[in-house]
Short mmCIF file of C-alpha atoms and ligand atoms in Angstrom, two decimals:
data_model
loop_
_atom_site.label_atom_id
_atom_site.label_comp_id
_atom_site.label_asym_id
_atom_site.label_seq_id
_atom_site.Cartn_x
_atom_site.Cartn_y
_atom_site.Cartn_z
CA MET B 1 112.20 87.37 124.36
CA ASN B 2 111.86 90.44 122.44
CA LEU B 3 113.87 92.67 120.24
CA GLU B 4 117.01 93.34 122.92
CA CYS B 5 117.61 89.92 123.36
CA TRP B 6 117.22 89.04 119.38
CA THR B 7 119.78 92.02 118.86
CA SER B 8 122.60 90.69 121.67
CA VAL B 9 122.58 87.15 120.29
CA ASP B 10 122.69 88.19 116.92
CA GLN B 11 125.61 90.04 118.00
CA TYR B 12 127.35 87.37 120.07
CA PHE B 13 127.14 85.35 116.64
CA THR B 14 128.63 87.97 114.25
CA ASN B 15 131.19 88.53 116.89
CA LEU B 16 132.20 85.06 116.40
CA PHE B 17 131.62 83.69 113.40
CA VAL B 18 131.12 87.16 111.08
CA ASP B 19 134.70 88.68 109.86
CA GLU B 20 133.08 91.81 108.74
CA ASP B 21 136.20 93.81 107.26
CA ASP B 22 136.48 97.57 107.17
CA ILE B 23 135.01 97.46 103.36
CA LEU B 24 131.73 95.99 104.48
CA ASN B 25 131.23 97.98 107.64
CA ASN B 26 131.87 100.95 105.61
CA VAL B 27 129.13 100.00 103.30
CA LEU B 28 126.68 100.76 106.23
CA LEU B 29 128.65 103.84 107.08
CA ASN B 30 128.01 104.95 103.56
CA ASN B 31 124.76 103.79 103.09
CA GLU B 32 123.49 105.45 106.39
CA LYS B 33 125.50 109.01 105.84
CA ALA B 34 123.47 108.97 102.07
CA GLY B 35 120.14 108.28 103.83
CA LEU B 36 119.50 104.88 102.74
CA PRO B 37 116.96 103.19 104.88
CA PRO B 38 118.78 100.53 107.35
CA ILE B 39 117.07 97.29 105.75
CA ASP B 40 120.23 95.96 104.05
CA VAL B 41 120.53 91.94 105.17
CA SER B 42 122.60 91.48 108.79
CA PRO B 43 125.81 90.39 108.88
CA SER B 44 124.89 86.86 109.57
CA GLN B 45 122.88 86.50 106.63
CA GLY B 46 125.35 87.95 104.39
CA LYS B 47 127.53 85.67 105.61
CA TYR B 48 124.87 82.89 104.95
CA LEU B 49 124.45 83.76 101.59
CA GLN B 50 127.95 83.69 100.65
CA ILE B 51 128.37 80.26 102.58
CA THR B 52 125.12 79.37 100.25
CA ALA B 53 126.75 80.32 96.99
CA LYS B 54 129.90 78.64 97.77
CA LEU B 55 128.63 75.43 98.55
CA MET B 56 126.90 75.86 95.38
CA LYS B 57 130.14 76.86 93.51
CA ALA B 58 127.81 79.42 91.79
CA LYS B 59 129.25 81.38 88.86
CA ARG B 60 126.32 83.37 87.85
CA ILE B 61 124.04 85.09 90.49
CA LEU B 62 121.12 87.17 89.55
CA GLU B 63 119.89 89.65 92.50
CA ILE B 64 116.66 91.95 92.46
CA GLY B 65 117.02 95.09 94.88
CA THR B 66 120.60 96.18 95.50
CA LEU B 67 119.97 99.21 98.04
CA GLY B 68 123.83 100.05 98.43
CA GLY B 69 125.37 96.77 97.71
CA TYR B 70 125.56 95.20 101.05
CA SER B 71 124.07 91.61 100.39
CA THR B 72 125.77 92.06 96.49
CA ILE B 73 129.19 92.16 97.93
CA TRP B 74 128.70 89.53 100.47
CA LEU B 75 127.64 87.28 97.56
CA ALA B 76 129.80 88.49 95.04
CA ARG B 77 133.12 87.59 97.02
CA ALA B 78 131.97 83.54 97.20
CA LEU B 79 132.28 84.41 93.28
CA PRO B 80 135.39 82.69 91.65
CA LYS B 81 137.27 85.77 89.32
CA ASP B 82 135.27 84.62 86.34
CA GLY B 83 132.00 84.89 88.04
CA TYR B 84 129.17 87.58 87.33
CA LEU B 85 126.80 89.10 89.26
CA LEU B 86 124.02 91.03 88.31
CA THR B 87 122.06 93.28 90.74
CA LEU B 88 119.13 95.31 89.81
CA GLU B 89 117.67 98.29 91.63
CA SER B 90 115.10 101.15 90.84
CA GLU B 91 116.26 104.13 92.50
CA GLU B 92 119.36 105.85 90.82
CA GLU B 93 119.86 107.53 94.35
CA HIS B 94 120.68 103.87 95.74
CA ALA B 95 122.75 102.86 92.71
CA LYS B 96 125.09 105.52 92.98
CA VAL B 97 125.58 104.76 96.46
CA ALA B 98 125.98 101.12 95.28
CA ARG B 99 128.49 101.84 92.76
CA ASN B 100 130.55 103.45 95.04
CA ASN B 101 130.82 101.15 97.74
CA ILE B 102 131.04 98.28 94.74
CA LYS B 103 134.18 99.97 93.78
CA ASP B 104 135.72 100.53 96.98
CA ALA B 105 135.43 96.78 97.35
CA GLY B 106 137.18 96.30 94.23
CA LEU B 107 134.08 94.41 92.84
CA GLU B 108 133.46 96.08 89.61
CA SER B 109 134.70 93.33 86.92
CA ILE B 110 132.33 91.15 88.57
CA ILE B 111 129.14 92.87 89.31
CA GLU B 112 126.89 94.66 87.11
CA LEU B 113 124.46 97.21 88.50
CA SER B 114 121.44 97.61 86.22
CA VAL B 115 119.09 100.60 86.80
CA GLY B 116 115.35 100.46 86.27
CA ASP B 117 111.84 98.51 87.33
CA ALA B 118 113.23 95.12 88.09
CA THR B 119 110.32 93.63 86.21
CA ASP B 120 111.32 95.30 82.99
CA THR B 121 114.87 94.54 83.38
CA LEU B 122 113.97 90.91 84.14
CA LYS B 123 111.36 90.91 81.02
CA GLU B 124 114.46 92.44 79.04
CA LEU B 125 116.73 89.64 80.08
CA CYS B 126 114.06 86.79 79.33
CA SER B 127 114.53 88.11 75.94
CA SER B 128 118.06 88.58 75.70
CA LYS B 129 118.83 84.61 75.97
CA GLU B 130 121.00 85.37 78.71
CA SER B 131 122.47 82.43 80.33
CA PRO B 132 120.34 80.75 83.15
CA PHE B 133 121.93 82.01 87.04
CA ASP B 134 122.74 79.70 89.51
CA LEU B 135 121.69 81.55 92.42
CA ILE B 136 118.65 84.03 92.51
CA PHE B 137 118.28 86.28 95.18
CA ILE B 138 114.90 88.13 95.15
CA ASP B 139 115.16 91.38 97.78
CA ALA B 140 112.85 94.26 96.13
CA ASP B 141 109.33 95.54 96.29
CA LYS B 142 107.81 92.18 97.95
CA ARG B 143 104.24 93.18 96.35
CA SER B 144 106.09 92.31 93.26
CA ASN B 145 107.46 89.16 94.37
CA PRO B 146 105.18 87.00 91.96
CA GLU B 147 105.87 88.27 88.81
CA TYR B 148 109.87 88.53 90.00
CA LEU B 149 109.40 84.30 90.63
CA GLU B 150 107.76 84.06 87.42
CA LEU B 151 110.30 85.84 85.61
CA SER B 152 112.98 84.75 87.68
CA LEU B 153 112.07 80.90 87.11
CA LYS B 154 112.83 81.98 83.51
CA LEU B 155 116.49 82.73 84.10
CA ALA B 156 117.03 79.51 85.90
CA LYS B 157 117.91 76.17 85.31
CA LYS B 158 117.49 72.37 87.01
CA GLY B 159 119.83 73.03 90.18
CA THR B 160 119.56 76.64 90.38
CA LEU B 161 118.60 78.15 93.80
CA ILE B 162 116.19 80.98 94.80
CA ILE B 163 116.05 83.07 97.91
CA CYS B 164 113.19 85.06 98.72
CA ASP B 165 113.71 87.51 101.37
CA ASN B 166 111.60 88.92 104.20
CA VAL B 167 108.66 86.41 103.60
CA VAL B 168 107.33 86.36 107.44
CA ARG B 169 106.87 90.22 107.85
CA ASN B 170 106.69 89.78 111.77
CA GLY B 171 103.65 87.62 111.15
CA GLY B 172 101.63 89.14 108.54
CA VAL B 173 102.37 86.37 106.39
CA ILE B 174 99.41 84.49 107.76
CA ASP B 175 97.15 87.13 107.92
CA VAL B 176 94.55 86.33 105.77
CA ASN B 177 92.50 89.49 106.22
CA THR B 178 95.42 91.74 104.99
CA THR B 179 95.11 94.66 102.97
CA ASN B 180 99.14 95.26 103.17
CA ARG B 181 99.86 94.77 99.17
CA ASP B 182 103.36 93.57 99.95
CA ILE B 183 101.81 90.81 102.47
CA MET B 184 99.61 89.90 99.69
CA GLY B 185 102.53 89.88 97.00
CA ILE B 186 104.23 87.44 99.74
CA GLN B 187 101.33 85.85 100.25
CA LYS B 188 100.50 85.00 96.27
CA PHE B 189 104.44 84.35 95.84
CA ASN B 190 103.76 81.69 98.74
CA LYS B 191 100.93 79.84 97.07
CA ILE B 192 102.80 79.97 93.54
CA VAL B 193 105.55 78.34 94.86
CA SER B 194 103.63 75.59 96.47
CA ALA B 195 101.45 74.53 93.84
CA ASN B 196 104.29 73.98 91.29
CA LYS B 197 105.66 70.66 91.42
CA ASN B 198 109.14 71.49 89.72
CA LEU B 199 109.89 73.59 93.07
CA ASP B 200 111.19 72.32 96.04
CA ALA B 201 110.91 74.65 98.96
CA THR B 202 111.24 75.70 102.98
CA ALA B 203 110.61 78.76 104.84
CA ILE B 204 113.51 79.49 107.13
CA GLN B 205 112.07 82.24 110.04
CA THR B 206 115.11 84.77 111.57
CA VAL B 207 114.76 86.96 114.45
CA ASP B 208 117.61 89.99 114.79
CA ARG B 209 117.57 93.60 114.95
CA LYS B 210 115.50 94.28 112.15
CA GLY B 211 112.62 92.24 114.19
CA TYR B 212 110.62 89.15 113.23
CA ASP B 213 111.37 87.86 109.53
CA GLY B 214 112.89 85.18 107.22
CA PHE B 215 113.26 83.63 104.13
CA VAL B 216 111.88 80.77 101.63
CA MET B 217 114.98 78.35 99.79
CA ILE B 218 113.35 77.25 96.63
CA LEU B 219 115.66 74.79 94.61
CA VAL B 220 114.75 74.51 90.91
CA GLU B 221 114.14 70.70 90.29
CA SER B 222 113.98 70.33 86.44
N1 SAH M 301 119.48 93.69 98.85
C1 SAH M 301 119.58 94.59 99.64
C2 SAH M 301 118.39 95.34 100.41
C3 SAH M 301 117.53 95.83 99.27
S1 SAH M 301 116.42 96.61 99.78
C4 SAH M 301 120.88 94.27 101.36
O1 SAH M 301 120.24 93.40 101.78
O2 SAH M 301 121.74 95.01 101.21
C5 SAH M 301 115.01 96.98 98.54
C6 SAH M 301 115.90 97.61 97.43
O3 SAH M 301 114.56 97.33 96.36
C7 SAH M 301 115.87 99.11 97.50
O4 SAH M 301 116.94 99.75 97.44
C8 SAH M 301 114.57 99.44 96.60
O5 SAH M 301 114.52 100.37 96.15
C9 SAH M 301 114.81 98.15 95.70
N2 SAH M 301 113.58 98.33 94.74
C10 SAH M 301 112.08 98.71 94.98
N3 SAH M 301 111.17 98.06 94.22
C11 SAH M 301 111.62 97.99 93.17
C12 SAH M 301 111.50 98.16 91.69
N4 SAH M 301 110.57 98.05 91.52
N5 SAH M 301 113.15 97.46 90.46
C13 SAH M 301 114.00 97.35 91.34
N6 SAH M 301 114.03 97.89 92.70
C14 SAH M 301 113.08 98.25 93.42
C1 DHB M 302 112.46 95.87 104.36
C2 DHB M 302 113.03 95.72 102.84
C3 DHB M 302 113.68 94.68 103.47
O1 DHB M 302 114.42 94.31 102.23
C4 DHB M 302 114.40 93.69 104.33
O2 DHB M 302 115.26 93.40 104.39
C5 DHB M 302 114.00 94.88 105.67
C6 DHB M 302 112.74 95.70 105.75
C7 DHB M 302 111.10 96.84 104.05
O3 DHB M 302 110.78 97.29 102.98
O4 DHB M 302 110.40 97.66 105.00
MG1 MG M 303 115.38 92.21 102.40
#
């Protein structure tokens, strides 16, 4: 089993199940043309996020880490017309590409993109009496995951689902001697989740063309 096999199998399922339309395909092309790193969720994962949001009948979604807006668009398409998705991005260059992609997808009326360090934006949201979010997708700089979790919990309610991407990092997550700050952020995040009795969590490992990774799903119980 290797990357070539994982890529082929992922492609097989994508062909069968994932109706990537021109808009979504163009998002990836626009990102590539703009020189953005190819670290968007895969099409299968985008669809997974969308099904999850539909299943929950999510009306308010928060995303931390926009890049070119690929996962953003998958998620926003699960929302009703009066839904709302707020996505946070620190890089103006990424935000510029994402804004165009969101416009091309016709989703400007339900997606708000906020540019700035996500920790700062989240702190502002916490003090602004914002209504809680139904679904929160954490997918930015992994070293800040503990802060993102802490602040996300303040923007959550009973029944909120938090999904955190890239928690396996090719197995790096179990390296107790790591000095990689991103892996350390993921490890600390996992410990905090595990110790919080209000959170019901599980981790799913994934393989695809981006390699071996995974995500943690957390249900806020009270
Ligand atoms: N969710 C996207 C991928 C996000 S990649 C998708 O699947 O399509 C991670 C993004 O987080 C990058 O665009 C990066 O610029 C952004 N990021 C990194 N550090 C950040 C920070 N401190 N605040 C906000 N965004 C940050
Ligand atoms: C990286 C970030 C991601 O969000 C991802 O899905 C894959 C890789 C990265 O920073 O390497
Ligand atoms: Mg990711």
